Amino acid sequence: MYIFDFEYDGLCLSDMGYIVCNFGSSGLQTISNGSEINFNTVSTFNGAKHELVSSEYRNCLTATFQICKNSCQDSNLEIRRDDFRDLTSWLNRKEFHKLKLISQDDAYTDLYFEASFNISRIEIDGKLYGLELEVTTNRPFALLEPRVITIKNLVINGTKTILDVSDEEGYIYPHMEIQINQSGTLSIFNELDNRLMVINNCSVGEVITLDYPIIQTSYNSHNIQDDFNWTFFRIVNTFKNKTNNLTISLPCIIKIEYSPIVKLGF
């Protein structure tokens, strides 16, 4: 996939007058897709079989690419000192920021990473004409832009269905806002992972916010930490089943926001 531009922390490379380029390559590349899993095993039967005891992602995604001035915008391709300082100030940050890649085939549309850059200079005859960017992310995969699901439960013990579109088997703790429309005990049961979240003593008009591992309420009089069973709601999927069937005890409006996992690298 040919990347010609990117957006980092809300600013595009093209806005700065630069493009992604290559200062010399045969064009043939073998590129890791990320999501590299390390399988930890224990030998049994004198080495005849190795039992899987755990698995984990080995590394976060990294990549290296080069940038130069866009000759269509500036005929002088040398990068001046002040311009270099602007680029390093923008890209070489101590914290991870949102990175969106822009490619010719739109392969990265609606995807993002959280990343920062180390920078090397590309000089010709002592003059600076390009930068080599080594990008490091905080995950072994990409994320979809946040999905927002709104559930309007109008009855006691209503049932609703949501789909987890992540590529990764397992679960995600989403950000949740729950507006209570009837006093009582709120419970949300997810059939897929047999998990029950319970909050006692809820009041009409109360807004409860869950952002794992934190729970908050708009009513100061509600000691919600004592009324919560500390089983946070999760969005779940398996390879064969991405359907989350929910049973919700009280009439309420639930807003669920999460970023699905996409197993796509650079």
CSV table of N, CA and C in Angstrom, one decimal, residues 68-199:
chain,number,residue,atom,x,y,z
A,68,CYS,N,10.0,14.3,2.0
A,68,CYS,CA,10.7,15.4,1.4
A,68,CYS,C,9.7,16.5,1.0
A,69,LYS,N,10.2,17.6,0.6
A,69,LYS,CA,9.3,18.7,0.1
A,69,LYS,C,8.6,18.2,-1.1
A,70,ASN,N,7.3,18.8,-1.2
A,70,ASN,CA,6.5,18.5,-2.4
A,70,ASN,C,7.0,19.5,-3.5
A,71,SER,N,7.6,19.0,-4.6
A,71,SER,CA,8.2,19.9,-5.6
A,71,SER,C,7.1,20.7,-6.3
A,72,CYS,N,5.8,20.3,-6.3
A,72,CYS,CA,4.7,21.0,-6.9
A,72,CYS,C,4.4,22.3,-6.1
A,73,GLN,N,4.9,22.3,-4.9
A,73,GLN,CA,4.6,23.5,-4.0
A,73,GLN,C,5.8,24.4,-3.8
A,74,ASP,N,7.0,23.8,-3.9
A,74,ASP,CA,8.2,24.5,-3.7
A,74,ASP,C,9.4,24.0,-4.5
A,75,SER,N,9.9,24.8,-5.4
A,75,SER,CA,10.9,24.3,-6.3
A,75,SER,C,12.3,24.2,-5.6
A,76,ASN,N,12.4,24.9,-4.5
A,76,ASN,CA,13.7,24.7,-3.7
A,76,ASN,C,13.5,23.6,-2.7
A,77,LEU,N,14.0,22.4,-3.0
A,77,LEU,CA,13.8,21.2,-2.3
A,77,LEU,C,14.6,21.1,-1.0
A,78,GLU,N,15.6,22.0,-0.8
A,78,GLU,CA,16.3,22.0,0.4
A,78,GLU,C,15.5,22.3,1.6
A,79,ILE,N,15.6,21.6,2.7
A,79,ILE,CA,14.9,21.9,3.9
A,79,ILE,C,15.7,22.8,4.8
A,80,ARG,N,15.1,24.0,5.0
A,80,ARG,CA,15.8,25.0,5.8
A,80,ARG,C,15.8,24.7,7.3
A,81,ARG,N,16.7,25.3,8.0
A,81,ARG,CA,16.8,25.0,9.4
A,81,ARG,C,15.5,25.2,10.2
A,82,ASP,N,14.9,26.4,10.0
A,82,ASP,CA,13.7,26.7,10.7
A,82,ASP,C,12.6,25.7,10.3
A,83,ASP,N,12.5,25.3,9.1
A,83,ASP,CA,11.5,24.3,8.7
A,83,ASP,C,11.8,22.9,9.3
A,84,PHE,N,13.0,22.6,9.4
A,84,PHE,CA,13.4,21.3,10.1
A,84,PHE,C,13.0,21.4,11.6
A,85,ARG,N,13.2,22.5,12.2
A,85,ARG,CA,12.8,22.7,13.6
A,85,ARG,C,11.3,22.6,13.8
A,86,ASP,N,10.5,23.1,12.8
A,86,ASP,CA,9.1,23.0,12.9
A,86,ASP,C,8.6,21.5,12.8
A,87,LEU,N,9.3,20.8,11.9
A,87,LEU,CA,8.9,19.4,11.7
A,87,LEU,C,9.3,18.5,12.9
A,88,THR,N,10.4,18.8,13.5
A,88,THR,CA,10.8,18.0,14.7
A,88,THR,C,9.9,18.3,15.9
A,89,SER,N,9.5,19.6,16.0
A,89,SER,CA,8.6,20.0,17.1
A,89,SER,C,7.3,19.3,16.9
A,90,TRP,N,6.8,19.2,15.7
A,90,TRP,CA,5.5,18.5,15.4
A,90,TRP,C,5.6,17.0,15.6
A,91,LEU,N,6.6,16.4,15.1
A,91,LEU,CA,6.6,14.9,15.1
A,91,LEU,C,7.3,14.2,16.2
A,92,ASN,N,8.4,14.8,16.7
A,92,ASN,CA,9.3,14.2,17.7
A,92,ASN,C,8.7,14.6,19.1
A,93,ARG,N,7.7,13.8,19.6
A,93,ARG,CA,7.0,14.2,20.8
A,93,ARG,C,7.2,13.1,21.8
A,94,LYS,N,7.1,13.5,23.1
A,94,LYS,CA,7.3,12.5,24.2
A,94,LYS,C,6.1,11.7,24.5
A,95,GLU,N,4.9,12.1,23.9
A,95,GLU,CA,3.7,11.4,24.2
A,95,GLU,C,3.1,10.9,22.8
A,96,PHE,N,2.3,9.9,22.9
A,96,PHE,CA,1.7,9.3,21.7
A,96,PHE,C,0.5,10.2,21.3
A,97,HIS,N,0.4,10.5,20.0
A,97,HIS,CA,-0.8,11.2,19.5
A,97,HIS,C,-1.4,10.5,18.3
A,98,LYS,N,-2.6,10.9,17.9
A,98,LYS,CA,-3.3,10.2,16.8
A,98,LYS,C,-2.6,10.3,15.5
A,99,LEU,N,-2.4,9.2,14.8
A,99,LEU,CA,-1.8,9.1,13.5
A,99,LEU,C,-2.7,8.5,12.5
A,100,LYS,N,-3.1,9.1,11.4
A,100,LYS,CA,-3.9,8.6,10.4
A,100,LYS,C,-3.1,8.6,9.1
A,101,LEU,N,-3.0,7.4,8.4
A,101,LEU,CA,-2.3,7.3,7.2
A,101,LEU,C,-3.2,7.5,6.0
A,102,ILE,N,-2.7,8.2,4.9
A,102,ILE,CA,-3.5,8.4,3.7
A,102,ILE,C,-2.8,7.8,2.6
A,103,SER,N,-3.5,6.8,1.9
A,103,SER,CA,-2.9,6.0,0.8
A,103,SER,C,-3.7,6.2,-0.4
A,104,GLN,N,-3.1,5.7,-1.5
A,104,GLN,CA,-3.8,5.9,-2.8
A,104,GLN,C,-5.1,5.0,-2.9
A,105,ASP,N,-5.0,3.8,-2.3
A,105,ASP,CA,-6.1,2.9,-2.4
A,105,ASP,C,-7.1,3.0,-1.2
A,106,ASP,N,-7.0,4.1,-0.4
A,106,ASP,CA,-7.9,4.3,0.8
A,106,ASP,C,-7.9,3.2,1.7
A,107,ALA,N,-6.8,2.4,1.8
A,107,ALA,CA,-6.8,1.2,2.7
A,107,ALA,C,-6.9,1.6,4.2
A,108,TYR,N,-6.5,2.8,4.5
A,108,TYR,CA,-6.4,3.3,5.9
A,108,TYR,C,-7.6,4.2,6.3
A,109,THR,N,-8.5,4.3,5.4
A,109,THR,CA,-9.7,5.2,5.7
A,109,THR,C,-10.4,4.7,6.9
A,110,ASP,N,-10.7,5.6,7.8
A,110,ASP,CA,-11.4,5.3,9.1
A,110,ASP,C,-10.5,4.5,10.1
A,111,LEU,N,-9.2,4.4,9.8
A,111,LEU,CA,-8.3,3.7,10.8
A,111,LEU,C,-7.3,4.8,11.4
A,112,TYR,N,-6.8,4.5,12.6
A,112,TYR,CA,-5.8,5.3,13.2
A,112,TYR,C,-4.9,4.5,14.1
A,113,PHE,N,-3.8,5.1,14.4
A,113,PHE,CA,-2.8,4.6,15.4
A,113,PHE,C,-2.6,5.7,16.4
A,114,GLU,N,-1.9,5.3,17.5
A,114,GLU,CA,-1.4,6.3,18.5
A,114,GLU,C,0.1,6.2,18.5
A,115,ALA,N,0.8,7.2,18.2
A,115,ALA,CA,2.2,7.1,17.8
A,115,ALA,C,3.0,8.3,18.1
A,116,SER,N,4.4,8.1,18.0
A,116,SER,CA,5.3,9.3,18.0
A,116,SER,C,6.5,8.9,17.1
A,117,PHE,N,7.4,9.8,16.8
A,117,PHE,CA,8.4,9.6,15.8
A,117,PHE,C,9.8,9.9,16.3
A,118,ASN,N,10.8,9.1,15.9
A,118,ASN,CA,12.2,9.5,16.0
A,118,ASN,C,12.6,9.9,14.5
A,119,ILE,N,13.5,10.8,14.5
A,119,ILE,CA,13.8,11.5,13.2
A,119,ILE,C,15.3,11.4,12.9
A,120,SER,N,15.6,11.0,11.6
A,120,SER,CA,17.0,11.1,11.1
A,120,SER,C,17.1,12.0,9.9
A,121,ARG,N,18.2,12.6,9.7
A,121,ARG,CA,18.4,13.5,8.5
A,121,ARG,C,18.9,12.8,7.3
A,122,ILE,N,18.4,13.2,6.2
A,122,ILE,CA,18.9,12.7,4.9
A,122,ILE,C,19.5,13.9,4.2
A,123,GLU,N,20.8,13.8,4.0
A,123,GLU,CA,21.6,15.0,3.5
A,123,GLU,C,22.3,14.6,2.2
A,124,ILE,N,22.4,15.5,1.3
A,124,ILE,CA,23.1,15.3,0.0
A,124,ILE,C,24.1,16.5,-0.1
A,125,ASP,N,25.4,16.1,-0.2
A,125,ASP,CA,26.4,17.2,-0.3
A,125,ASP,C,26.3,18.2,0.9
A,126,GLY,N,26.0,17.6,2.1
A,126,GLY,CA,25.9,18.5,3.3
A,126,GLY,C,24.6,19.3,3.4
A,127,LYS,N,23.7,19.1,2.5
A,127,LYS,CA,22.5,19.9,2.6
A,127,LYS,C,21.3,18.9,2.9
A,128,LEU,N,20.3,19.4,3.7
A,128,LEU,CA,19.2,18.6,4.1
A,128,LEU,C,18.1,18.6,3.1
A,129,TYR,N,17.8,17.4,2.6
A,129,TYR,CA,16.7,17.3,1.6
A,129,TYR,C,15.6,16.3,2.0
A,130,GLY,N,15.8,15.6,3.1
A,130,GLY,CA,14.7,14.7,3.5
A,130,GLY,C,14.9,14.3,4.9
A,131,LEU,N,13.9,13.7,5.5
A,131,LEU,CA,13.9,13.1,6.8
A,131,LEU,C,13.4,11.6,6.8
A,132,GLU,N,14.1,10.8,7.6
A,132,GLU,CA,13.6,9.5,7.8
A,132,GLU,C,12.9,9.4,9.1
A,133,LEU,N,11.7,8.9,9.1
A,133,LEU,CA,10.8,8.9,10.2
A,133,LEU,C,10.7,7.5,10.7
A,134,GLU,N,11.0,7.2,12.0
A,134,GLU,CA,10.8,5.9,12.6
A,134,GLU,C,9.6,6.1,13.5
A,135,VAL,N,8.5,5.5,13.1
A,135,VAL,CA,7.3,5.7,13.9
A,135,VAL,C,7.1,4.5,14.9
A,136,THR,N,6.8,4.8,16.1
A,136,THR,CA,6.5,3.8,17.1
A,136,THR,C,5.1,4.0,17.7
A,137,THR,N,4.3,2.9,17.7
A,137,THR,CA,3.0,3.0,18.2
A,137,THR,C,2.9,2.4,19.6
A,138,ASN,N,1.7,2.5,20.2
A,138,ASN,CA,1.5,1.9,21.5
A,138,ASN,C,0.7,0.6,21.5
A,139,ARG,N,0.4,0.1,20.3
A,139,ARG,CA,-0.3,-1.2,20.2
A,139,ARG,C,0.2,-2.0,19.0
A,140,PRO,N,-0.1,-3.3,19.0
A,140,PRO,CA,0.4,-4.1,17.9
A,140,PRO,C,-0.6,-4.2,16.7
A,141,PHE,N,-1.6,-3.2,16.7
A,141,PHE,CA,-2.6,-3.2,15.6
A,141,PHE,C,-3.2,-1.8,15.5
A,142,ALA,N,-4.0,-1.7,14.4
A,142,ALA,CA,-4.7,-0.4,14.2
A,142,ALA,C,-6.0,-0.4,15.0
A,143,LEU,N,-6.6,0.8,15.0
A,143,LEU,CA,-8.0,0.9,15.6
A,143,LEU,C,-8.9,1.6,14.6
A,144,LEU,N,-10.1,1.2,14.6
A,144,LEU,CA,-11.2,2.0,13.9
A,144,LEU,C,-11.5,3.2,14.6
A,145,GLU,N,-11.9,4.2,13.9
A,145,GLU,CA,-12.5,5.4,14.6
A,145,GLU,C,-13.6,5.0,15.5
A,146,PRO,N,-13.7,5.7,16.6
A,146,PRO,CA,-14.7,5.3,17.6
A,146,PRO,C,-16.1,5.0,17.1
A,147,ARG,N,-16.7,3.9,17.4
A,147,ARG,CA,-18.1,3.6,17.1
A,147,ARG,C,-19.0,4.0,18.3
A,148,VAL,N,-20.1,4.6,18.0
A,148,VAL,CA,-21.0,5.0,19.0
A,148,VAL,C,-22.3,4.2,18.8
A,149,ILE,N,-22.7,3.5,19.8
A,149,ILE,CA,-24.0,2.7,19.8
A,149,ILE,C,-24.9,3.3,20.8
A,150,THR,N,-26.1,3.7,20.4
A,150,THR,CA,-27.1,4.2,21.3
A,150,THR,C,-28.3,3.2,21.5
A,151,ILE,N,-28.5,2.8,22.7
A,151,ILE,CA,-29.5,1.8,23.0
A,151,ILE,C,-30.6,2.5,23.8
A,152,LYS,N,-31.9,2.5,23.3
A,152,LYS,CA,-33.0,3.0,24.1
A,152,LYS,C,-33.9,1.9,24.6
A,153,ASN,N,-33.7,1.6,25.8
A,153,ASN,CA,-34.5,0.5,26.4
A,153,ASN,C,-35.7,1.1,27.1
A,154,LEU,N,-36.9,0.7,26.7
A,154,LEU,CA,-38.1,1.4,27.2
A,154,LEU,C,-38.9,0.5,28.2
A,155,VAL,N,-38.5,-0.7,28.4
A,155,VAL,CA,-39.2,-1.6,29.2
A,155,VAL,C,-38.3,-2.2,30.3
A,156,ILE,N,-39.0,-2.9,31.3
A,156,ILE,CA,-38.2,-3.6,32.3
A,156,ILE,C,-37.8,-5.0,31.6
A,157,ASN,N,-36.5,-5.3,31.9
A,157,ASN,CA,-35.9,-6.5,31.3
A,157,ASN,C,-36.0,-6.6,29.8
A,158,GLY,N,-35.8,-5.4,29.2
A,158,GLY,CA,-35.7,-5.4,27.7
A,158,GLY,C,-34.5,-6.1,27.1
A,159,THR,N,-34.6,-6.6,25.9
A,159,THR,CA,-33.5,-7.2,25.3
A,159,THR,C,-33.1,-6.4,24.0
A,160,LYS,N,-31.7,-6.3,23.9
A,160,LYS,CA,-31.1,-5.6,22.8
A,160,LYS,C,-30.0,-6.4,22.3
A,161,THR,N,-29.6,-6.1,21.0
A,161,THR,CA,-28.5,-6.8,20.4
A,161,THR,C,-27.5,-5.8,19.8
A,162,ILE,N,-26.2,-6.0,20.1
A,162,ILE,CA,-25.2,-5.2,19.4
A,162,ILE,C,-24.1,-6.1,18.9
A,163,LEU,N,-23.4,-5.7,17.8
A,163,LEU,CA,-22.3,-6.5,17.2
A,163,LEU,C,-21.0,-5.9,17.5
A,164,ASP,N,-20.0,-6.7,17.8
A,164,ASP,CA,-18.6,-6.3,18.0
A,164,ASP,C,-17.9,-6.6,16.7
A,165,VAL,N,-17.4,-5.5,16.0
A,165,VAL,CA,-16.8,-5.6,14.7
A,165,VAL,C,-15.3,-5.7,14.8
A,166,SER,N,-14.7,-5.9,16.0
A,166,SER,CA,-13.3,-6.1,16.1
A,166,SER,C,-12.7,-7.3,15.4
A,167,ASP,N,-11.5,-7.2,15.0
A,167,ASP,CA,-10.8,-8.4,14.4
A,167,ASP,C,-10.2,-9.3,15.5
A,168,GLU,N,-10.2,-8.8,16.7
A,168,GLU,CA,-9.5,-9.5,17.8
A,168,GLU,C,-10.6,-10.3,18.7
A,169,GLU,N,-10.4,-11.6,18.9
A,169,GLU,CA,-11.2,-12.3,19.8
A,169,GLU,C,-11.0,-11.8,21.2
A,170,GLY,N,-12.1,-11.8,22.0
A,170,GLY,CA,-11.9,-11.3,23.4
A,170,GLY,C,-12.9,-10.2,23.7
A,171,TYR,N,-12.5,-9.3,24.4
A,171,TYR,CA,-13.4,-8.2,24.9
A,171,TYR,C,-12.7,-6.9,25.0
A,172,ILE,N,-13.6,-5.8,24.9
A,172,ILE,CA,-13.2,-4.5,25.1
A,172,ILE,C,-14.1,-3.8,26.1
A,173,TYR,N,-13.5,-3.1,27.0
A,173,TYR,CA,-14.3,-2.3,28.0
A,173,TYR,C,-14.6,-0.9,27.3
A,174,PRO,N,-15.9,-0.7,26.9
A,174,PRO,CA,-16.2,0.6,26.2
A,174,PRO,C,-16.4,1.7,27.2
A,175,HIS,N,-16.4,2.9,26.7
A,175,HIS,CA,-16.9,4.0,27.5
A,175,HIS,C,-18.5,4.0,27.4
A,176,MET,N,-19.1,4.1,28.6
A,176,MET,CA,-20.6,4.1,28.7
A,176,MET,C,-21.2,5.2,29.4
A,177,GLU,N,-22.3,5.8,28.9
A,177,GLU,CA,-23.1,6.7,29.6
A,177,GLU,C,-24.5,6.2,29.7
A,178,ILE,N,-25.1,6.1,30.9
A,178,ILE,CA,-26.4,5.5,31.1
A,178,ILE,C,-27.3,6.5,31.7
A,179,GLN,N,-28.4,6.9,31.0
A,179,GLN,CA,-29.4,7.8,31.6
A,179,GLN,C,-30.5,6.9,32.2
A,180,ILE,N,-30.7,7.0,33.5
A,180,ILE,CA,-31.7,6.2,34.1
A,180,ILE,C,-33.1,6.8,34.0
A,181,ASN,N,-34.1,6.0,33.5
A,181,ASN,CA,-35.5,6.5,33.4
A,181,ASN,C,-36.5,5.9,34.3
A,182,GLN,N,-36.0,5.0,35.2
A,182,GLN,CA,-36.9,4.5,36.2
A,182,GLN,C,-36.0,4.0,37.4
A,183,SER,N,-36.4,4.4,38.6
A,183,SER,CA,-35.6,4.1,39.8
A,183,SER,C,-35.6,2.6,40.1
A,184,GLY,N,-34.5,2.2,40.7
A,184,GLY,CA,-34.4,0.8,41.0
A,184,GLY,C,-33.0,0.3,40.8
A,185,THR,N,-32.9,-1.1,40.6
A,185,THR,CA,-31.6,-1.7,40.4
A,185,THR,C,-31.4,-1.9,38.9
A,186,LEU,N,-30.3,-1.3,38.4
A,186,LEU,CA,-29.9,-1.5,37.0
A,186,LEU,C,-29.0,-2.7,36.9
A,187,SER,N,-29.4,-3.6,36.0
A,187,SER,CA,-28.5,-4.8,35.7
A,187,SER,C,-28.4,-4.9,34.1
A,188,ILE,N,-27.3,-5.2,33.6
A,188,ILE,CA,-27.1,-5.5,32.2
A,188,ILE,C,-26.4,-6.8,32.1
A,189,PHE,N,-27.0,-7.7,31.5
A,189,PHE,CA,-26.5,-9.1,31.3
A,189,PHE,C,-26.1,-9.3,29.9
A,190,ASN,N,-24.9,-9.7,29.6
A,190,ASN,CA,-24.4,-10.0,28.3
A,190,ASN,C,-24.3,-11.6,28.1
A,191,GLU,N,-25.2,-12.1,27.3
A,191,GLU,CA,-25.3,-13.5,27.2
A,191,GLU,C,-24.0,-14.2,26.6
A,192,LEU,N,-23.3,-13.4,25.8
A,192,LEU,CA,-22.1,-14.0,25.1
A,192,LEU,C,-21.0,-14.4,26.0
A,193,ASP,N,-20.8,-13.6,27.1
A,193,ASP,CA,-19.8,-14.0,28.1
A,193,ASP,C,-20.3,-14.2,29.5
A,194,ASN,N,-21.7,-14.4,29.5
A,194,ASN,CA,-22.3,-14.7,30.8
A,194,ASN,C,-21.9,-13.8,31.9
A,195,ARG,N,-22.0,-12.5,31.6
A,195,ARG,CA,-21.5,-11.5,32.6
A,195,ARG,C,-22.6,-10.5,32.9
A,196,LEU,N,-22.7,-10.3,34.2
A,196,LEU,CA,-23.8,-9.4,34.8
A,196,LEU,C,-23.2,-8.2,35.5
A,197,MET,N,-23.6,-7.0,35.0
A,197,MET,CA,-23.2,-5.8,35.7
A,197,MET,C,-24.4,-5.3,36.5
A,198,VAL,N,-24.2,-5.0,37.8
A,198,VAL,CA,-25.3,-4.6,38.6
A,198,VAL,C,-25.0,-3.2,39.3
A,199,ILE,N,-25.9,-2.3,39.3
A,199,ILE,CA,-25.8,-1.0,40.1
A,199,ILE,C,-27.1,-0.8,40.8
